[in-house]
Amino acid sequence: MVASNAAQAQTFGVGVNSDPNLGVVASASSGDTTFTINAGTDQVSKSGNGARISSGSARGKVTVSCASGACTGKKVQVRVGVSGSPTGRARALTGFNVASGTLAVSSVSGTNPLTFVINSFPAGGGYFWLGATYPIAGDDSGKATGAAGSGFAISAVLSGKSFGAGTGSTADATVYRKLSIVNDTPLSFGRIVRPTSGSSTATFSATNPQRVITGSGVWLNTPSPTRAKYTITGEGGAAVSLSIPPSFTMTGPSTLTVTTDTTAQGAPVLSSITGNAGTYSFYVGGAMTLTSSTPSGAYSGSYVVTVSYN
């Protein structure tokens, strides 16, 4: 009998086809962010100030196989629990959830460990979906960014038999530090004398910061105009997307429209490499048109620059 069970055991197995995987996430500046992968919907929710950057599939796919007819129609009991030590900014998984695939699951109990039953094992086997609750440490943790993993173990036992199977794997993530942007200097046009007739366009370009004015308008020497300078800080080597408005309005005695330009091109990449802090700096300049009837006085306005990881 023992020899027979040993032979059958060789045909019964558990394998992780794909790990639960958050893809790329940005951690919070402080505190953990907890991401929950829903096995049934493949959606990811979160609690905390971090963010998921990736949008692809996150749930894991686990197969239970049996090459002999000894398993067909039998009940299989499965257990999933935390295993090993987390790496990178991963914390230990705090729970699991499961959903039927080609294997119908029932009698689900607990989250860590999670146990459930496959009531009628199909010929050859099949798969189920696995989700997890996955905390990611913040920048204040001092843990390394980049690849992160949190281990789990799965075991399956064929009911009424004296053999089972098991495997271990990791829930994966690539963790970036929090992305931030600072306005180092403002965009300022200084003082301009309106034209005596017609119109004048005053340009202080980001790419070529020379004062240029057309027509009879005059740009005074003081105070000096300044380009807006911005510095982005985040994960080294990461590409980011910038949103800079093409124009904005300044108000005062009347309104003036400013058309913007910038030194930022395409998808900027932060300096350094993954695992280290990186930066990227750029400038914003602008141009505006005055007429001989533009009311004198002080004008001011605002615009919003946003940045996100690609």
PDB file of C-alpha atoms in Angstrom:
ATOM      1  CA  MET A   1       0.000   0.000   0.000  1.00  0.00           C
ATOM      2  CA  VAL A   2       2.793   2.433   0.825  1.00  0.00           C
ATOM      3  CA  ALA A   3       4.490   1.718  -2.486  1.00  0.00           C
ATOM      4  CA  SER A   4       1.223   2.357  -4.317  1.00  0.00           C
ATOM      5  CA  ASN A   5       0.728   5.713  -2.588  1.00  0.00           C
ATOM      6  CA  ALA A   6       4.281   6.733  -3.423  1.00  0.00           C
ATOM      7  CA  ALA A   7       3.641   6.019  -7.071  1.00  0.00           C
ATOM      8  CA  GLN A   8       0.397   8.005  -7.054  1.00  0.00           C
ATOM      9  CA  ALA A   9       2.106  10.885  -5.296  1.00  0.00           C
ATOM     10  CA  GLN A  10       4.342  11.359  -8.305  1.00  0.00           C
ATOM     11  CA  THR A  11       1.282  12.165 -10.428  1.00  0.00           C
ATOM     12  CA  PHE A  12      -0.290  14.751  -8.073  1.00  0.00           C
ATOM     13  CA  GLY A  13       1.207  18.241  -8.015  1.00  0.00           C
ATOM     14  CA  VAL A  14       0.743  21.950  -7.282  1.00  0.00           C
ATOM     15  CA  GLY A  15       2.337  24.635  -9.423  1.00  0.00           C
ATOM     16  CA  VAL A  16       2.229  28.436  -9.560  1.00  0.00           C
ATOM     17  CA  ASN A  17       1.827  29.422 -13.205  1.00  0.00           C
ATOM     18  CA  SER A  18       1.961  33.131 -12.383  1.00  0.00           C
ATOM     19  CA  ASP A  19       2.596  34.844  -9.074  1.00  0.00           C
ATOM     20  CA  PRO A  20       0.355  37.558  -7.667  1.00  0.00           C
ATOM     21  CA  ASN A  21       2.136  40.632  -8.993  1.00  0.00           C
ATOM     22  CA  LEU A  22       1.448  44.309  -8.304  1.00  0.00           C
ATOM     23  CA  GLY A  23       3.743  45.348 -11.137  1.00  0.00           C
ATOM     24  CA  VAL A  24       5.183  48.807 -10.468  1.00  0.00           C
ATOM     25  CA  VAL A  25       3.958  50.709  -7.420  1.00  0.00           C
ATOM     26  CA  ALA A  26       5.004  53.984  -5.830  1.00  0.00           C
ATOM     27  CA  SER A  27       5.346  53.892  -2.074  1.00  0.00           C
ATOM     28  CA  ALA A  28       4.143  56.582   0.289  1.00  0.00           C
ATOM     29  CA  SER A  29       6.584  59.079   1.765  1.00  0.00           C
ATOM     30  CA  SER A  30       5.727  57.674   5.194  1.00  0.00           C
ATOM     31  CA  GLY A  31       3.869  54.627   6.413  1.00  0.00           C
ATOM     32  CA  ASP A  32       2.800  51.475   4.630  1.00  0.00           C
ATOM     33  CA  THR A  33       0.419  51.314   1.685  1.00  0.00           C
ATOM     34  CA  THR A  34      -1.649  48.143   1.620  1.00  0.00           C
ATOM     35  CA  PHE A  35      -2.643  46.831  -1.798  1.00  0.00           C
ATOM     36  CA  THR A  36      -5.323  44.152  -2.086  1.00  0.00           C
ATOM     37  CA  ILE A  37      -5.436  41.970  -5.201  1.00  0.00           C
ATOM     38  CA  ASN A  38      -8.937  40.569  -5.767  1.00  0.00           C
ATOM     39  CA  ALA A  39      -8.670  37.045  -7.164  1.00  0.00           C
ATOM     40  CA  GLY A  40     -12.165  37.143  -8.666  1.00  0.00           C
ATOM     41  CA  THR A  41     -12.085  40.512 -10.459  1.00  0.00           C
ATOM     42  CA  ASP A  42      -8.307  40.955 -10.892  1.00  0.00           C
ATOM     43  CA  GLN A  43      -8.733  44.486  -9.531  1.00  0.00           C
ATOM     44  CA  VAL A  44      -6.337  46.136  -7.075  1.00  0.00           C
ATOM     45  CA  SER A  45      -7.543  48.388  -4.261  1.00  0.00           C
ATOM     46  CA  LYS A  46      -5.388  50.200  -1.745  1.00  0.00           C
ATOM     47  CA  SER A  47      -5.266  51.802   1.654  1.00  0.00           C
ATOM     48  CA  GLY A  48      -2.550  54.419   2.179  1.00  0.00           C
ATOM     49  CA  ASN A  49      -0.823  57.152   0.205  1.00  0.00           C
ATOM     50  CA  GLY A  50       1.115  55.030  -2.286  1.00  0.00           C
ATOM     51  CA  ALA A  51      -0.149  54.264  -5.780  1.00  0.00           C
ATOM     52  CA  ARG A  52      -0.143  51.436  -8.294  1.00  0.00           C
ATOM     53  CA  ILE A  53       1.474  52.541 -11.558  1.00  0.00           C
ATOM     54  CA  SER A  54       0.949  49.356 -13.567  1.00  0.00           C
ATOM     55  CA  SER A  55      -2.481  48.486 -14.936  1.00  0.00           C
ATOM     56  CA  GLY A  56      -1.977  44.863 -15.999  1.00  0.00           C
ATOM     57  CA  SER A  57      -3.151  41.628 -14.427  1.00  0.00           C
ATOM     58  CA  ALA A  58      -2.201  41.225 -10.769  1.00  0.00           C
ATOM     59  CA  ARG A  59      -3.791  37.976  -9.552  1.00  0.00           C
ATOM     60  CA  GLY A  60      -1.896  34.713  -9.425  1.00  0.00           C
ATOM     61  CA  LYS A  61      -2.772  31.502 -11.270  1.00  0.00           C
ATOM     62  CA  VAL A  62      -2.238  28.193  -9.465  1.00  0.00           C
ATOM     63  CA  THR A  63      -2.621  24.727 -10.990  1.00  0.00           C
ATOM     64  CA  VAL A  64      -3.346  21.454  -9.262  1.00  0.00           C
ATOM     65  CA  SER A  65      -2.693  18.476 -11.516  1.00  0.00           C
ATOM     66  CA  CYS A  66      -3.152  14.747 -11.386  1.00  0.00           C
ATOM     67  CA  ALA A  67      -1.932  12.560 -14.220  1.00  0.00           C
ATOM     68  CA  SER A  68      -3.621   9.398 -13.015  1.00  0.00           C
ATOM     69  CA  GLY A  69      -7.305   8.609 -12.752  1.00  0.00           C
ATOM     70  CA  ALA A  70      -6.930   8.178  -8.991  1.00  0.00           C
ATOM     71  CA  CYS A  71      -7.824  11.871  -8.383  1.00  0.00           C
ATOM     72  CA  THR A  72     -10.835  12.275 -10.666  1.00  0.00           C
ATOM     73  CA  GLY A  73     -14.010  13.141  -8.763  1.00  0.00           C
ATOM     74  CA  LYS A  74     -12.174  13.259  -5.454  1.00  0.00           C
ATOM     75  CA  LYS A  75     -12.160  16.089  -2.917  1.00  0.00           C
ATOM     76  CA  VAL A  76      -8.957  18.152  -2.637  1.00  0.00           C
ATOM     77  CA  GLN A  77      -8.203  20.258   0.434  1.00  0.00           C
ATOM     78  CA  VAL A  78      -5.979  23.299  -0.183  1.00  0.00           C
ATOM     79  CA  ARG A  79      -4.139  25.561   2.233  1.00  0.00           C
ATOM     80  CA  VAL A  80      -2.384  28.878   1.463  1.00  0.00           C
ATOM     81  CA  GLY A  81      -0.252  30.717   4.007  1.00  0.00           C
ATOM     82  CA  VAL A  82       2.634  33.134   4.463  1.00  0.00           C
ATOM     83  CA  SER A  83       6.145  31.744   4.091  1.00  0.00           C
ATOM     84  CA  GLY A  84       9.686  33.084   4.341  1.00  0.00           C
ATOM     85  CA  SER A  85      10.974  36.636   4.807  1.00  0.00           C
ATOM     86  CA  PRO A  86       9.930  39.577   2.600  1.00  0.00           C
ATOM     87  CA  THR A  87      12.520  41.336   0.447  1.00  0.00           C
ATOM     88  CA  GLY A  88      12.889  44.952  -0.624  1.00  0.00           C
ATOM     89  CA  ARG A  89      10.007  47.137   0.530  1.00  0.00           C
ATOM     90  CA  ALA A  90       7.567  44.234   0.688  1.00  0.00           C
ATOM     91  CA  ARG A  91       5.967  43.462   4.010  1.00  0.00           C
ATOM     92  CA  ALA A  92       4.627  40.034   4.949  1.00  0.00           C
ATOM     93  CA  LEU A  93       1.363  39.267   3.187  1.00  0.00           C
ATOM     94  CA  THR A  94      -1.539  39.795   5.579  1.00  0.00           C
ATOM     95  CA  GLY A  95      -4.109  37.615   3.843  1.00  0.00           C
ATOM     96  CA  PHE A  96      -5.220  35.689   0.789  1.00  0.00           C
ATOM     97  CA  ASN A  97      -8.370  35.321  -1.253  1.00  0.00           C
ATOM     98  CA  VAL A  98      -9.296  32.789  -3.919  1.00  0.00           C
ATOM     99  CA  ALA A  99     -11.632  32.469  -6.909  1.00  0.00           C
ATOM    100  CA  SER A 100     -12.654  29.546  -9.079  1.00  0.00           C
ATOM    101  CA  GLY A 101     -10.968  29.013 -12.416  1.00  0.00           C
ATOM    102  CA  THR A 102     -11.368  25.645 -14.086  1.00  0.00           C
ATOM    103  CA  LEU A 103     -11.248  24.286 -10.534  1.00  0.00           C
ATOM    104  CA  ALA A 104     -14.382  25.145  -8.565  1.00  0.00           C
ATOM    105  CA  VAL A 105     -13.528  26.210  -5.023  1.00  0.00           C
ATOM    106  CA  SER A 106     -15.859  26.023  -2.012  1.00  0.00           C
ATOM    107  CA  SER A 107     -15.853  26.031   1.789  1.00  0.00           C
ATOM    108  CA  VAL A 108     -13.419  28.984   1.836  1.00  0.00           C
ATOM    109  CA  SER A 109     -12.261  29.809   5.350  1.00  0.00           C
ATOM    110  CA  GLY A 110      -9.829  32.330   6.828  1.00  0.00           C
ATOM    111  CA  THR A 111      -7.362  34.587   5.082  1.00  0.00           C
ATOM    112  CA  ASN A 112      -3.982  33.670   6.592  1.00  0.00           C
ATOM    113  CA  PRO A 113      -3.920  30.776   6.388  1.00  0.00           C
ATOM    114  CA  LEU A 114      -6.635  30.460   3.764  1.00  0.00           C
ATOM    115  CA  THR A 115      -8.226  27.047   3.363  1.00  0.00           C
ATOM    116  CA  PHE A 116     -10.734  25.799   0.825  1.00  0.00           C
ATOM    117  CA  VAL A 117     -11.969  22.684  -0.894  1.00  0.00           C
ATOM    118  CA  ILE A 118     -12.130  21.500  -4.499  1.00  0.00           C
ATOM    119  CA  ASN A 119     -15.135  19.198  -4.175  1.00  0.00           C
ATOM    120  CA  SER A 120     -14.930  17.211  -7.395  1.00  0.00           C
ATOM    121  CA  PHE A 121     -11.490  17.138  -8.940  1.00  0.00           C
ATOM    122  CA  PRO A 122     -11.683  17.053 -12.758  1.00  0.00           C
ATOM    123  CA  ALA A 123      -9.712  14.623 -14.875  1.00  0.00           C
ATOM    124  CA  GLY A 124      -6.181  15.933 -15.286  1.00  0.00           C
ATOM    125  CA  GLY A 125      -6.692  18.881 -12.948  1.00  0.00           C
ATOM    126  CA  GLY A 126      -7.062  22.613 -13.544  1.00  0.00           C
ATOM    127  CA  TYR A 127      -6.377  25.993 -11.983  1.00  0.00           C
ATOM    128  CA  PHE A 128      -7.732  28.545  -9.513  1.00  0.00           C
ATOM    129  CA  TRP A 129      -7.026  32.276  -9.088  1.00  0.00           C
ATOM    130  CA  LEU A 130      -5.152  33.609  -6.067  1.00  0.00           C
ATOM    131  CA  GLY A 131      -5.215  37.125  -4.614  1.00  0.00           C
ATOM    132  CA  ALA A 132      -3.444  38.631  -1.624  1.00  0.00           C
ATOM    133  CA  THR A 133      -3.314  41.615   0.694  1.00  0.00           C
ATOM    134  CA  TYR A 134       0.125  43.075   0.140  1.00  0.00           C
ATOM    135  CA  PRO A 135       1.614  45.886   2.294  1.00  0.00           C
ATOM    136  CA  ILE A 136       4.437  47.990   0.825  1.00  0.00           C
ATOM    137  CA  ALA A 137       6.716  50.006   3.119  1.00  0.00           C
ATOM    138  CA  GLY A 138       7.077  53.776   2.694  1.00  0.00           C
ATOM    139  CA  ASP A 139      10.130  55.924   2.041  1.00  0.00           C
ATOM    140  CA  ASP A 140      10.597  56.401   5.783  1.00  0.00           C
ATOM    141  CA  SER A 141      11.216  52.663   6.238  1.00  0.00           C
ATOM    142  CA  GLY A 142      14.776  52.922   4.940  1.00  0.00           C
ATOM    143  CA  LYS A 143      14.215  49.756   2.907  1.00  0.00           C
ATOM    144  CA  ALA A 144      15.572  49.456  -0.624  1.00  0.00           C
ATOM    145  CA  THR A 145      13.412  50.281  -3.612  1.00  0.00           C
ATOM    146  CA  GLY A 146      13.314  48.131  -6.743  1.00  0.00           C
ATOM    147  CA  ALA A 147      12.378  44.445  -6.782  1.00  0.00           C
ATOM    148  CA  ALA A 148      10.287  43.283  -3.824  1.00  0.00           C
ATOM    149  CA  GLY A 149       8.811  39.927  -2.886  1.00  0.00           C
ATOM    150  CA  SER A 150       6.705  38.389  -0.154  1.00  0.00           C
ATOM    151  CA  GLY A 151       6.579  34.605   0.156  1.00  0.00           C
ATOM    152  CA  PHE A 152       3.679  32.212   0.401  1.00  0.00           C
ATOM    153  CA  ALA A 153       3.230  28.438   0.436  1.00  0.00           C
ATOM    154  CA  ILE A 154       0.443  26.283  -1.004  1.00  0.00           C
ATOM    155  CA  SER A 155      -0.321  22.704  -0.072  1.00  0.00           C
ATOM    156  CA  ALA A 156      -2.994  20.375  -1.443  1.00  0.00           C
ATOM    157  CA  VAL A 157      -4.110  17.036  -0.042  1.00  0.00           C
ATOM    158  CA  LEU A 158      -6.287  14.498  -1.842  1.00  0.00           C
ATOM    159  CA  SER A 159      -9.027  13.560   0.612  1.00  0.00           C
ATOM    160  CA  GLY A 160      -8.921   9.953   1.701  1.00  0.00           C
ATOM    161  CA  LYS A 161      -5.360   9.508   0.457  1.00  0.00           C
ATOM    162  CA  SER A 162      -2.126   9.585   2.381  1.00  0.00           C
ATOM    163  CA  PHE A 163      -0.290  11.841  -0.038  1.00  0.00           C
ATOM    164  CA  GLY A 164      -0.352  15.496  -1.007  1.00  0.00           C
ATOM    165  CA  ALA A 165       1.693  18.115  -2.807  1.00  0.00           C
ATOM    166  CA  GLY A 166       2.959  21.598  -2.102  1.00  0.00           C
ATOM    167  CA  THR A 167       4.969  24.486  -3.468  1.00  0.00           C
ATOM    168  CA  GLY A 168       6.257  27.887  -2.439  1.00  0.00           C
ATOM    169  CA  SER A 169       6.479  31.141  -4.368  1.00  0.00           C
ATOM    170  CA  THR A 170       6.441  34.931  -3.936  1.00  0.00           C
ATOM    171  CA  ALA A 171       4.018  37.767  -4.535  1.00  0.00           C
ATOM    172  CA  ASP A 172       6.036  40.253  -6.572  1.00  0.00           C
ATOM    173  CA  ALA A 173       6.293  44.020  -7.001  1.00  0.00           C
ATOM    174  CA  THR A 174       8.686  46.657  -8.251  1.00  0.00           C
ATOM    175  CA  VAL A 175       8.654  49.573  -5.824  1.00  0.00           C
ATOM    176  CA  TYR A 176       9.483  53.189  -6.667  1.00  0.00           C
ATOM    177  CA  ARG A 177       9.937  55.901  -4.078  1.00  0.00           C
ATOM    178  CA  LYS A 178       7.337  58.682  -3.892  1.00  0.00           C
ATOM    179  CA  LEU A 179       7.347  61.143  -6.798  1.00  0.00           C
ATOM    180  CA  SER A 180       7.418  64.851  -5.945  1.00  0.00           C
ATOM    181  CA  ILE A 181       7.833  68.144  -7.785  1.00  0.00           C
ATOM    182  CA  VAL A 182       9.042  71.507  -6.436  1.00  0.00           C
ATOM    183  CA  ASN A 183       8.789  74.947  -8.041  1.00  0.00           C
ATOM    184  CA  ASP A 184      12.283  76.336  -7.396  1.00  0.00           C
ATOM    185  CA  THR A 185      11.747  79.743  -9.058  1.00  0.00           C
ATOM    186  CA  PRO A 186       8.563  81.394 -10.361  1.00  0.00           C
ATOM    187  CA  LEU A 187       7.805  82.592 -13.864  1.00  0.00           C
ATOM    188  CA  SER A 188       8.080  86.396 -13.758  1.00  0.00           C
ATOM    189  CA  PHE A 189       8.035  88.926 -16.597  1.00  0.00           C
ATOM    190  CA  GLY A 190       9.393  91.827 -14.522  1.00  0.00           C
ATOM    191  CA  ARG A 191       8.249  95.262 -15.754  1.00  0.00           C
ATOM    192  CA  ILE A 192       7.184  96.094 -19.283  1.00  0.00           C
ATOM    193  CA  VAL A 193       6.107  99.425 -20.752  1.00  0.00           C
ATOM    194  CA  ARG A 194       3.142  98.968 -23.091  1.00  0.00           C
ATOM    195  CA  PRO A 195       3.559 100.038 -26.738  1.00  0.00           C
ATOM    196  CA  THR A 196       2.715 103.595 -27.734  1.00  0.00           C
ATOM    197  CA  SER A 197       0.647 102.226 -30.607  1.00  0.00           C
ATOM    198  CA  GLY A 198      -0.397  98.858 -31.954  1.00  0.00           C
ATOM    199  CA  SER A 199       0.725  95.767 -30.048  1.00  0.00           C
ATOM    200  CA  SER A 200       3.902  94.244 -28.653  1.00  0.00           C
ATOM    201  CA  THR A 201       4.607  90.615 -27.823  1.00  0.00           C
ATOM    202  CA  ALA A 202       6.941  90.052 -24.867  1.00  0.00           C
ATOM    203  CA  THR A 203       8.688  86.658 -24.937  1.00  0.00           C
ATOM    204  CA  PHE A 204      10.846  85.156 -22.214  1.00  0.00           C
ATOM    205  CA  SER A 205      11.394  81.652 -23.544  1.00  0.00           C
ATOM    206  CA  ALA A 206      12.269  78.649 -21.416  1.00  0.00           C
ATOM    207  CA  THR A 207      14.658  77.313 -24.051  1.00  0.00           C
ATOM    208  CA  ASN A 208      16.308  80.653 -24.861  1.00  0.00           C
ATOM    209  CA  PRO A 209      15.954  82.916 -21.829  1.00  0.00           C
ATOM    210  CA  GLN A 210      16.529  86.232 -23.581  1.00  0.00           C
ATOM    211  CA  ARG A 211      14.085  89.090 -23.273  1.00  0.00           C
ATOM    212  CA  VAL A 212      12.507  89.691 -26.663  1.00  0.00           C
ATOM    213  CA  ILE A 213       9.811  92.262 -27.347  1.00  0.00           C
ATOM    214  CA  THR A 214       8.293  93.334 -30.639  1.00  0.00           C
ATOM    215  CA  GLY A 215       6.815  96.707 -31.598  1.00  0.00           C
ATOM    216  CA  SER A 216       7.299  99.829 -29.500  1.00  0.00           C
ATOM    217  CA  GLY A 217       6.953  98.183 -26.101  1.00  0.00           C
ATOM    218  CA  VAL A 218       9.918  98.447 -23.738  1.00  0.00           C
ATOM    219  CA  TRP A 219      11.202  95.827 -21.304  1.00  0.00           C
ATOM    220  CA  LEU A 220      12.713  97.497 -18.250  1.00  0.00           C
ATOM    221  CA  ASN A 221      15.948  96.171 -16.738  1.00  0.00           C
ATOM    222  CA  THR A 222      14.670  95.734 -13.185  1.00  0.00           C
ATOM    223  CA  PRO A 223      13.411  93.552 -11.781  1.00  0.00           C
ATOM    224  CA  SER A 224      14.880  90.889 -14.033  1.00  0.00           C
ATOM    225  CA  PRO A 225      12.433  88.346 -15.484  1.00  0.00           C
ATOM    226  CA  THR A 226      12.856  84.723 -14.437  1.00  0.00           C
ATOM    227  CA  ARG A 227      11.950  81.421 -16.002  1.00  0.00           C
ATOM    228  CA  ALA A 228      10.031  79.038 -13.782  1.00  0.00           C
ATOM    229  CA  LYS A 229      12.258  76.193 -12.673  1.00  0.00           C
ATOM    230  CA  TYR A 230      10.928  72.844 -11.459  1.00  0.00           C
ATOM    231  CA  THR A 231      12.723  69.887  -9.911  1.00  0.00           C
ATOM    232  CA  ILE A 232      11.219  66.411  -9.883  1.00  0.00           C
ATOM    233  CA  THR A 233      12.455  63.869  -7.330  1.00  0.00           C
ATOM    234  CA  GLY A 234      11.631  60.173  -7.448  1.00  0.00           C
ATOM    235  CA  GLU A 235      12.983  56.766  -8.438  1.00  0.00           C
ATOM    236  CA  GLY A 236      16.248  56.808 -10.358  1.00  0.00           C
ATOM    237  CA  GLY A 237      15.964  55.818 -14.014  1.00  0.00           C
ATOM    238  CA  ALA A 238      12.162  56.056 -14.051  1.00  0.00           C
ATOM    239  CA  ALA A 239      10.335  57.748 -16.932  1.00  0.00           C
ATOM    240  CA  VAL A 240       7.703  60.326 -16.035  1.00  0.00           C
ATOM    241  CA  SER A 241       4.908  62.191 -17.777  1.00  0.00           C
ATOM    242  CA  LEU A 242       4.492  65.942 -17.388  1.00  0.00           C
ATOM    243  CA  SER A 243       1.376  68.036 -17.842  1.00  0.00           C
ATOM    244  CA  ILE A 244       2.034  71.739 -18.444  1.00  0.00           C
ATOM    245  CA  PRO A 245      -0.830  73.979 -19.600  1.00  0.00           C
ATOM    246  CA  PRO A 246      -0.220  75.566 -23.026  1.00  0.00           C
ATOM    247  CA  SER A 247      -1.512  78.871 -21.690  1.00  0.00           C
ATOM    248  CA  PHE A 248      -2.904  80.552 -18.596  1.00  0.00           C
ATOM    249  CA  THR A 249      -4.483  83.891 -17.692  1.00  0.00           C
ATOM    250  CA  MET A 250      -3.035  86.663 -15.587  1.00  0.00           C
ATOM    251  CA  THR A 251      -5.462  89.097 -13.982  1.00  0.00           C
ATOM    252  CA  GLY A 252      -5.037  92.666 -12.752  1.00  0.00           C
ATOM    253  CA  PRO A 253      -6.586  95.851 -14.083  1.00  0.00           C
ATOM    254  CA  SER A 254      -7.505  93.656 -17.075  1.00  0.00           C
ATOM    255  CA  THR A 255      -6.541  90.159 -18.253  1.00  0.00           C
ATOM    256  CA  LEU A 256      -3.500  88.947 -20.142  1.00  0.00           C
ATOM    257  CA  THR A 257      -3.055  85.522 -21.748  1.00  0.00           C
ATOM    258  CA  VAL A 258       0.360  83.895 -21.371  1.00  0.00           C
ATOM    259  CA  THR A 259       1.422  81.183 -23.829  1.00  0.00           C
ATOM    260  CA  THR A 260       3.909  78.783 -22.220  1.00  0.00           C
ATOM    261  CA  ASP A 261       6.908  76.849 -23.501  1.00  0.00           C
ATOM    262  CA  THR A 262       9.216  74.429 -21.700  1.00  0.00           C
ATOM    263  CA  THR A 263      12.599  72.749 -21.848  1.00  0.00           C
ATOM    264  CA  ALA A 264      11.003  69.399 -20.893  1.00  0.00           C
ATOM    265  CA  GLN A 265      10.842  67.104 -23.895  1.00  0.00           C
ATOM    266  CA  GLY A 266       9.030  63.810 -24.489  1.00  0.00           C
ATOM    267  CA  ALA A 267       9.014  61.425 -21.536  1.00  0.00           C
ATOM    268  CA  PRO A 268      11.743  62.696 -19.182  1.00  0.00           C
ATOM    269  CA  VAL A 269      13.817  60.103 -17.325  1.00  0.00           C
ATOM    270  CA  LEU A 270      15.053  60.776 -13.814  1.00  0.00           C
ATOM    271  CA  SER A 271      18.775  60.608 -13.186  1.00  0.00           C
ATOM    272  CA  SER A 272      20.558  57.599 -11.634  1.00  0.00           C
ATOM    273  CA  ILE A 273      19.172  54.024 -11.618  1.00  0.00           C
ATOM    274  CA  THR A 274      16.452  52.000  -9.906  1.00  0.00           C
ATOM    275  CA  GLY A 275      17.258  51.624  -6.232  1.00  0.00           C
ATOM    276  CA  ASN A 276      18.556  55.188  -5.920  1.00  0.00           C
ATOM    277  CA  ALA A 277      16.905  58.592  -5.787  1.00  0.00           C
ATOM    278  CA  GLY A 278      16.798  60.431  -9.111  1.00  0.00           C
ATOM    279  CA  THR A 279      15.976  63.974 -10.208  1.00  0.00           C
ATOM    280  CA  TYR A 280      14.987  65.887 -13.318  1.00  0.00           C
ATOM    281  CA  SER A 281      14.887  69.681 -13.691  1.00  0.00           C
ATOM    282  CA  PHE A 282      13.179  71.733 -16.361  1.00  0.00           C
ATOM    283  CA  TYR A 283      12.100  75.301 -17.087  1.00  0.00           C
ATOM    284  CA  VAL A 284       8.871  76.963 -18.164  1.00  0.00           C
ATOM    285  CA  GLY A 285       8.826  80.303 -19.983  1.00  0.00           C
ATOM    286  CA  GLY A 286       6.144  82.296 -21.678  1.00  0.00           C
ATOM    287  CA  ALA A 287       4.995  85.008 -24.028  1.00  0.00           C
ATOM    288  CA  MET A 288       2.199  87.590 -23.810  1.00  0.00           C
ATOM    289  CA  THR A 289       0.855  90.362 -26.006  1.00  0.00           C
ATOM    290  CA  LEU A 290       0.251  93.932 -24.844  1.00  0.00           C
ATOM    291  CA  THR A 291      -1.511  96.712 -26.726  1.00  0.00           C
ATOM    292  CA  SER A 292      -1.427 100.477 -26.390  1.00  0.00           C
ATOM    293  CA  SER A 293      -4.718 100.233 -24.506  1.00  0.00           C
ATOM    294  CA  THR A 294      -3.645  97.552 -22.006  1.00  0.00           C
ATOM    295  CA  PRO A 295      -4.341  99.048 -18.554  1.00  0.00           C
ATOM    296  CA  SER A 296      -1.266  99.742 -16.441  1.00  0.00           C
ATOM    297  CA  GLY A 297      -0.844  97.895 -13.162  1.00  0.00           C
ATOM    298  CA  ALA A 298       0.266  94.635 -11.589  1.00  0.00           C
ATOM    299  CA  TYR A 299      -0.821  91.353 -13.147  1.00  0.00           C
ATOM    300  CA  SER A 300      -0.557  87.872 -11.695  1.00  0.00           C
ATOM    301  CA  GLY A 301      -1.812  84.402 -12.441  1.00  0.00           C
ATOM    302  CA  SER A 302      -1.248  80.745 -11.729  1.00  0.00           C
ATOM    303  CA  TYR A 303      -1.060  77.431 -13.525  1.00  0.00           C
ATOM    304  CA  VAL A 304      -0.664  73.809 -12.436  1.00  0.00           C
ATOM    305  CA  VAL A 305       2.151  71.483 -13.453  1.00  0.00           C
ATOM    306  CA  THR A 306       1.619  67.791 -12.682  1.00  0.00           C
ATOM    307  CA  VAL A 307       3.940  64.811 -12.937  1.00  0.00           C
ATOM    308  CA  SER A 308       3.305  61.061 -12.809  1.00  0.00           C
ATOM    309  CA  TYR A 309       5.301  57.902 -13.361  1.00  0.00           C
ATOM    310  CA  ASN A 310       4.829  56.331 -16.801  1.00  0.00           C
TER     311      ASN A 310
END
